[in-house]
Short mmCIF file of C-alpha atoms in Angstrom, two decimals:
data_model
loop_
_atom_site.label_atom_id
_atom_site.label_comp_id
_atom_site.label_asym_id
_atom_site.label_seq_id
_atom_site.Cartn_x
_atom_site.Cartn_y
_atom_site.Cartn_z
CA MET A 1 5.83 8.00 -3.47
CA PHE A 2 7.54 9.17 -6.67
CA ALA A 3 5.01 7.69 -9.01
CA GLN A 4 2.17 9.60 -7.30
CA LEU A 5 3.83 12.92 -8.14
CA HIS A 6 2.98 12.39 -11.80
CA THR A 7 -0.34 13.74 -12.57
CA SER A 8 -1.65 14.56 -16.05
CA GLY A 9 -2.47 18.26 -16.22
CA LYS A 10 -0.58 19.08 -13.09
CA PRO A 11 3.00 18.30 -14.03
CA LEU A 12 5.81 17.53 -11.69
CA LEU A 13 8.62 20.07 -12.13
CA MET A 14 11.68 17.85 -12.04
CA PRO A 15 14.94 19.72 -12.79
CA ASN A 16 18.30 17.97 -13.38
CA PRO A 17 21.03 18.95 -11.02
CA TRP A 18 24.55 17.88 -12.27
CA ASP A 19 26.33 17.71 -8.90
CA ALA A 20 25.86 17.68 -5.17
CA GLY A 21 25.91 21.41 -4.77
CA SER A 22 23.31 22.14 -7.50
CA ALA A 23 21.10 19.35 -5.93
CA VAL A 24 21.17 20.94 -2.44
CA MET A 25 20.41 24.40 -3.77
CA LEU A 26 17.55 23.26 -5.97
CA LYS A 27 16.04 21.44 -3.01
CA ALA A 28 16.28 24.59 -0.98
CA MET A 29 14.28 26.35 -3.70
CA GLY A 30 11.48 23.97 -3.20
CA PHE A 31 11.57 21.32 -5.90
CA GLN A 32 10.17 17.87 -4.94
CA ALA A 33 12.18 15.51 -7.13
CA PHE A 34 15.13 15.30 -9.51
CA GLY A 35 16.29 13.65 -12.65
CA SER A 36 19.99 13.07 -13.12
CA THR A 37 21.55 14.06 -16.35
CA SER A 38 24.09 11.86 -17.97
CA ALA A 39 25.55 14.89 -19.81
CA GLY A 40 25.89 17.07 -16.63
CA ALA A 41 27.49 14.11 -14.84
CA ALA A 42 29.85 13.60 -17.69
CA TYR A 43 30.77 17.31 -17.66
CA THR A 44 31.42 17.22 -13.91
CA ALA A 45 33.84 14.29 -14.58
CA GLY A 46 35.64 16.29 -17.35
CA ARG A 47 34.22 14.10 -20.12
CA PRO A 48 31.74 14.37 -23.00
CA GLU A 49 28.30 12.81 -22.84
CA GLY A 50 28.02 9.17 -23.72
CA THR A 51 31.29 8.20 -22.07
CA LEU A 52 30.24 7.30 -18.59
CA SER A 53 29.84 3.70 -17.54
CA LEU A 54 26.56 2.43 -16.01
CA ASP A 55 28.17 2.44 -12.57
CA GLU A 56 29.33 6.06 -13.04
CA MET A 57 25.82 7.20 -14.06
CA LEU A 58 24.35 5.30 -11.05
CA ASP A 59 27.00 6.95 -8.81
CA ALA A 60 26.01 10.43 -10.08
CA ALA A 61 22.34 9.77 -9.42
CA GLU A 62 22.92 8.25 -6.10
CA THR A 63 24.91 11.39 -5.02
CA LEU A 64 21.98 13.57 -5.92
CA ALA A 65 19.61 11.45 -3.77
CA ARG A 66 21.98 11.17 -0.80
CA VAL A 67 22.59 14.88 -0.55
CA SER A 68 19.03 16.01 -1.16
CA GLY A 69 16.96 13.23 0.36
CA LEU A 70 14.54 13.60 -2.57
CA PRO A 71 13.38 10.99 -5.14
CA VAL A 72 15.73 10.80 -8.03
CA SER A 73 15.22 9.31 -11.50
CA ALA A 74 18.44 8.12 -12.94
CA ASP A 75 19.45 8.98 -16.46
CA LEU A 76 21.05 5.69 -17.72
CA GLU A 77 21.27 6.39 -21.40
CA ASN A 78 20.75 3.00 -23.00
CA GLY A 79 21.43 1.11 -19.71
CA GLY A 80 24.99 0.20 -20.57
CA SER A 81 24.38 -2.06 -23.58
CA ASP A 82 21.90 -2.95 -26.36
CA THR A 83 20.26 -6.06 -25.21
CA PRO A 84 17.01 -6.55 -23.17
CA GLU A 85 19.09 -8.28 -20.55
CA ALA A 86 21.26 -5.11 -20.12
CA ALA A 87 18.20 -2.97 -19.67
CA ALA A 88 16.80 -5.30 -17.03
CA HIS A 89 20.17 -5.45 -15.24
CA ALA A 90 20.40 -1.64 -15.22
CA ILE A 91 16.97 -1.35 -13.50
CA ARG A 92 17.84 -3.87 -10.97
CA GLU A 93 21.05 -1.90 -10.11
CA VAL A 94 18.91 1.20 -9.67
CA GLY A 95 16.75 -0.74 -7.16
CA LYS A 96 19.80 -1.85 -5.30
CA ARG A 97 20.93 1.75 -4.99
CA GLY A 98 17.52 2.81 -3.51
CA LEU A 99 16.83 5.30 -6.35
CA ALA A 100 13.21 6.14 -7.03
CA GLY A 101 13.22 5.82 -10.82
CA ALA A 102 15.33 5.53 -13.98
CA SER A 103 15.04 6.12 -17.68
CA ILE A 104 16.04 3.79 -20.56
CA GLU A 105 16.72 5.12 -24.02
CA ASP A 106 15.86 3.23 -27.27
CA CYS A 107 19.34 4.01 -28.77
CA ALA A 108 23.04 3.80 -27.90
CA PRO A 109 24.91 7.17 -27.37
CA GLY A 110 25.52 8.69 -30.81
CA VAL A 111 23.80 5.78 -32.66
CA ALA A 112 20.45 5.65 -34.51
CA THR A 113 17.53 4.17 -32.67
CA TYR A 114 17.15 0.53 -32.24
CA PRO A 115 14.72 -1.48 -34.42
CA MET A 116 11.18 -1.37 -33.03
CA ALA A 117 11.05 -5.10 -31.88
CA LEU A 118 14.36 -4.72 -29.95
CA SER A 119 13.17 -1.42 -28.40
CA ILE A 120 9.99 -3.03 -27.20
CA ALA A 121 11.76 -6.06 -25.89
CA ARG A 122 14.17 -3.88 -23.92
CA VAL A 123 11.24 -1.99 -22.34
CA GLU A 124 9.44 -5.16 -21.46
CA ALA A 125 12.59 -6.53 -19.74
CA ALA A 126 13.05 -3.28 -17.91
CA VAL A 127 9.39 -3.35 -16.79
CA ALA A 128 9.76 -6.80 -15.35
CA ALA A 129 12.86 -5.68 -13.44
CA ALA A 130 11.11 -2.59 -12.29
CA LYS A 131 8.21 -4.47 -10.84
CA ASP A 132 10.60 -6.43 -8.73
CA THR A 133 12.35 -3.41 -7.38
CA GLY A 134 9.63 -0.71 -7.09
CA VAL A 135 11.54 1.53 -9.59
CA VAL A 136 9.57 4.00 -11.59
CA LEU A 137 10.54 3.25 -15.15
CA THR A 138 10.57 5.90 -17.86
CA ALA A 139 10.82 4.55 -21.40
CA ARG A 140 12.36 7.05 -23.84
CA ALA A 141 11.84 7.38 -27.56
CA GLU A 142 14.83 9.23 -28.86
CA GLY A 143 14.24 9.43 -32.55
CA LEU A 144 13.21 13.13 -32.67
CA GLN A 145 16.76 14.08 -31.86
CA GLY A 146 18.24 12.31 -34.95
CA ASP A 147 18.82 13.53 -38.51
CA ALA A 148 15.51 12.37 -39.77
CA PRO A 149 12.89 12.96 -37.02
CA ASP A 150 9.64 10.85 -37.58
CA LEU A 151 6.76 11.85 -35.18
CA GLU A 152 4.64 8.86 -36.44
CA ASP A 153 7.30 6.39 -35.55
CA ILE A 154 7.89 8.06 -32.19
CA CYS A 155 4.06 7.84 -31.34
CA THR A 156 4.17 4.16 -32.36
CA ARG A 157 7.04 3.58 -29.94
CA ILE A 158 5.35 5.60 -27.17
CA SER A 159 2.16 3.57 -27.54
CA ALA A 160 4.08 0.28 -27.57
CA PHE A 161 6.07 1.29 -24.51
CA SER A 162 2.94 2.21 -22.66
CA LYS A 163 1.33 -1.09 -23.49
CA ALA A 164 4.48 -2.83 -22.35
CA GLY A 165 4.01 -1.37 -18.88
CA ALA A 166 6.25 1.63 -18.69
CA ASP A 167 5.37 3.84 -15.76
CA VAL A 168 6.25 7.05 -17.62
CA VAL A 169 7.03 7.71 -21.34
CA PHE A 170 9.27 10.43 -22.68
CA ALA A 171 10.07 11.62 -26.23
CA PRO A 172 12.77 14.41 -26.05
CA GLY A 173 12.56 16.82 -28.97
CA LEU A 174 8.93 17.87 -28.95
CA THR A 175 8.94 21.48 -30.15
CA ASP A 176 5.35 22.49 -30.40
CA ALA A 177 1.88 21.83 -28.94
CA ASP A 178 0.77 19.59 -31.82
CA MET A 179 3.71 17.24 -31.26
CA VAL A 180 3.06 17.08 -27.55
CA ARG A 181 -0.58 16.45 -28.12
CA ALA A 182 0.19 13.58 -30.52
CA VAL A 183 2.57 11.94 -27.96
CA VAL A 184 0.07 12.39 -25.01
CA LYS A 185 -2.65 10.72 -27.13
CA ALA A 186 -0.28 7.90 -28.07
CA ALA A 187 0.63 7.23 -24.43
CA GLY A 188 -3.02 6.69 -23.36
CA ASP A 189 -3.23 6.61 -19.55
CA THR A 190 0.58 6.47 -19.15
CA PRO A 191 2.04 9.67 -17.73
CA VAL A 192 4.09 11.71 -20.26
CA SER A 193 7.30 13.52 -19.49
CA VAL A 194 8.47 16.51 -21.59
CA ILE A 195 11.69 18.37 -21.66
CA LEU A 196 11.37 22.12 -21.45
CA GLY A 197 13.70 24.76 -22.88
CA ALA A 198 16.11 25.35 -25.77
CA PRO A 199 16.55 23.83 -28.26
CA TYR A 200 13.10 22.30 -27.74
CA GLY A 201 10.79 25.22 -28.50
CA ALA A 202 9.08 27.86 -26.37
CA LEU A 203 6.43 25.75 -24.50
CA THR A 204 5.58 26.88 -21.07
CA VAL A 205 4.68 24.91 -17.91
CA ALA A 206 1.10 26.18 -18.15
CA ARG A 207 0.76 25.14 -21.82
CA LEU A 208 2.12 21.73 -21.13
CA ALA A 209 -0.23 21.29 -18.27
CA ASP A 210 -3.17 22.11 -20.60
CA LEU A 211 -1.88 19.51 -22.94
CA GLY A 212 -1.93 16.79 -20.31
CA VAL A 213 1.74 16.38 -19.58
CA ALA A 214 2.52 14.79 -16.17
CA ARG A 215 6.26 15.68 -15.71
CA ILE A 216 8.66 18.41 -16.93
CA SER A 217 12.45 18.12 -16.84
CA LEU A 218 15.22 20.24 -18.13
CA GLY A 219 17.90 17.79 -19.24
CA SER A 220 21.36 19.25 -19.42
CA SER A 221 20.08 22.89 -19.64
CA LEU A 222 20.91 23.91 -16.03
CA ALA A 223 24.45 22.42 -16.34
CA ARG A 224 25.08 24.19 -19.66
CA ALA A 225 23.75 27.45 -18.33
CA ALA A 226 26.05 27.27 -15.35
CA TYR A 227 29.10 26.36 -17.39
CA GLY A 228 28.12 28.93 -20.02
CA GLY A 229 28.16 31.79 -17.48
CA ALA A 230 31.53 30.73 -16.12
CA LEU A 231 33.15 30.16 -19.49
CA THR A 232 31.90 33.43 -20.97
CA ALA A 233 33.48 35.33 -18.06
CA ALA A 234 36.65 33.40 -18.40
CA ARG A 235 36.83 33.94 -22.13
CA ASN A 236 36.44 37.69 -21.63
CA LEU A 237 39.43 37.53 -19.28
CA LEU A 238 41.51 35.91 -21.98
CA GLU A 239 40.38 37.75 -24.95
CA LYS A 240 39.47 41.23 -23.58
CA GLY A 241 41.65 41.46 -20.48
CA SER A 242 38.61 42.15 -18.31
CA PHE A 243 36.45 40.10 -15.98
CA ALA A 244 32.74 40.70 -15.40
CA LEU A 245 30.24 38.25 -13.96
CA PRO A 246 26.92 37.77 -15.68
CA GLU A 247 24.25 40.12 -14.46
CA ASN A 248 22.18 37.17 -12.95
CA THR A 249 25.08 35.85 -10.91
CA TYR A 250 24.01 34.95 -7.32
CA SER A 251 25.90 36.66 -4.60
CA PHE A 252 28.17 34.71 -2.21
CA ASP A 253 25.56 35.17 0.60
CA GLU A 254 22.73 33.97 -1.61
CA ILE A 255 24.67 30.76 -2.49
CA GLU A 256 25.57 30.09 1.13
CA ALA A 257 22.01 30.55 2.23
CA LEU A 258 20.71 28.00 -0.26
CA LEU A 259 23.44 25.48 0.83
CA ARG A 260 22.41 25.91 4.39
CA GLY A 261 18.83 25.17 3.42
#
C-alpha cells in the first residue's frame, strides 16, 4: 500500500513525471511511486501553472497511474476552490479515479495562504473524505514560498494538520537542515514530505533521511529540466545558427529501451 511506503528515516523517492512518456521511463528506472505536478501538467497542455481545472489535474494524475501501474499522489493545488466542501469533494473525486493519494494546498494559485482556521477546516474536511475513500492525504503548508516566509507559522500549521489527521504533511520551501528539523518536530508522528532540488537548497537524500523525512519529491524540476534542455538547443538554433544537444541527452536507443521497460 502507498501509505506503507512512507517511513521516517527511509524516505520514499517519489519523482514527478509530467506526461505519459516520462512516467513510463521513470518506472523503468525503478521508482516505486509518483506524484503528479500541476505545473508540469499545465506545461504539457501549453498553459501556465494555476490554470488547470480540478478535472484536468485529475486527468493528468490518472494518466500517470494508468501507464505506469504505480501508486500516484495527485497534485490538486487548492482542490479547485477555497471552501472545506471543495477540499472534500476533490478528495472524493481522487477516490473515484482509483488514485492512491492527493495533496491539498492551504492557498489558492497565486494568492496568500488562507487564514489558519479555514486551512485547518479544509484539512479536516479532506481527512474525512479520505477516510471514506482510502486516499492517502497530504496536507501542504505553502507559506514559505510567499514574500514573507514565516517558519513559526508553517510549523503551527503542520502541527495542526497532523492533529487533524492528515496522512502526510508537506511544507515546500525548506532550504536547510534546521528548517527541516523544525517541521519534522512539528509533525510529530505524521510522515513528512520534502521537495528536493533548486531553488530549495542543497540537501541530499542521505541528509533528509537522517533528519527523519519520510518522502522526497521533485515538484516541477524534472519537467523544467527537460524543457530547459530542449529550449536551450532551440534558442541556439535561432540565435547562433547552430544546433547542439546538451551533453547529457539520452540516445534514441536509450529512450526506446526505457519505454519498452
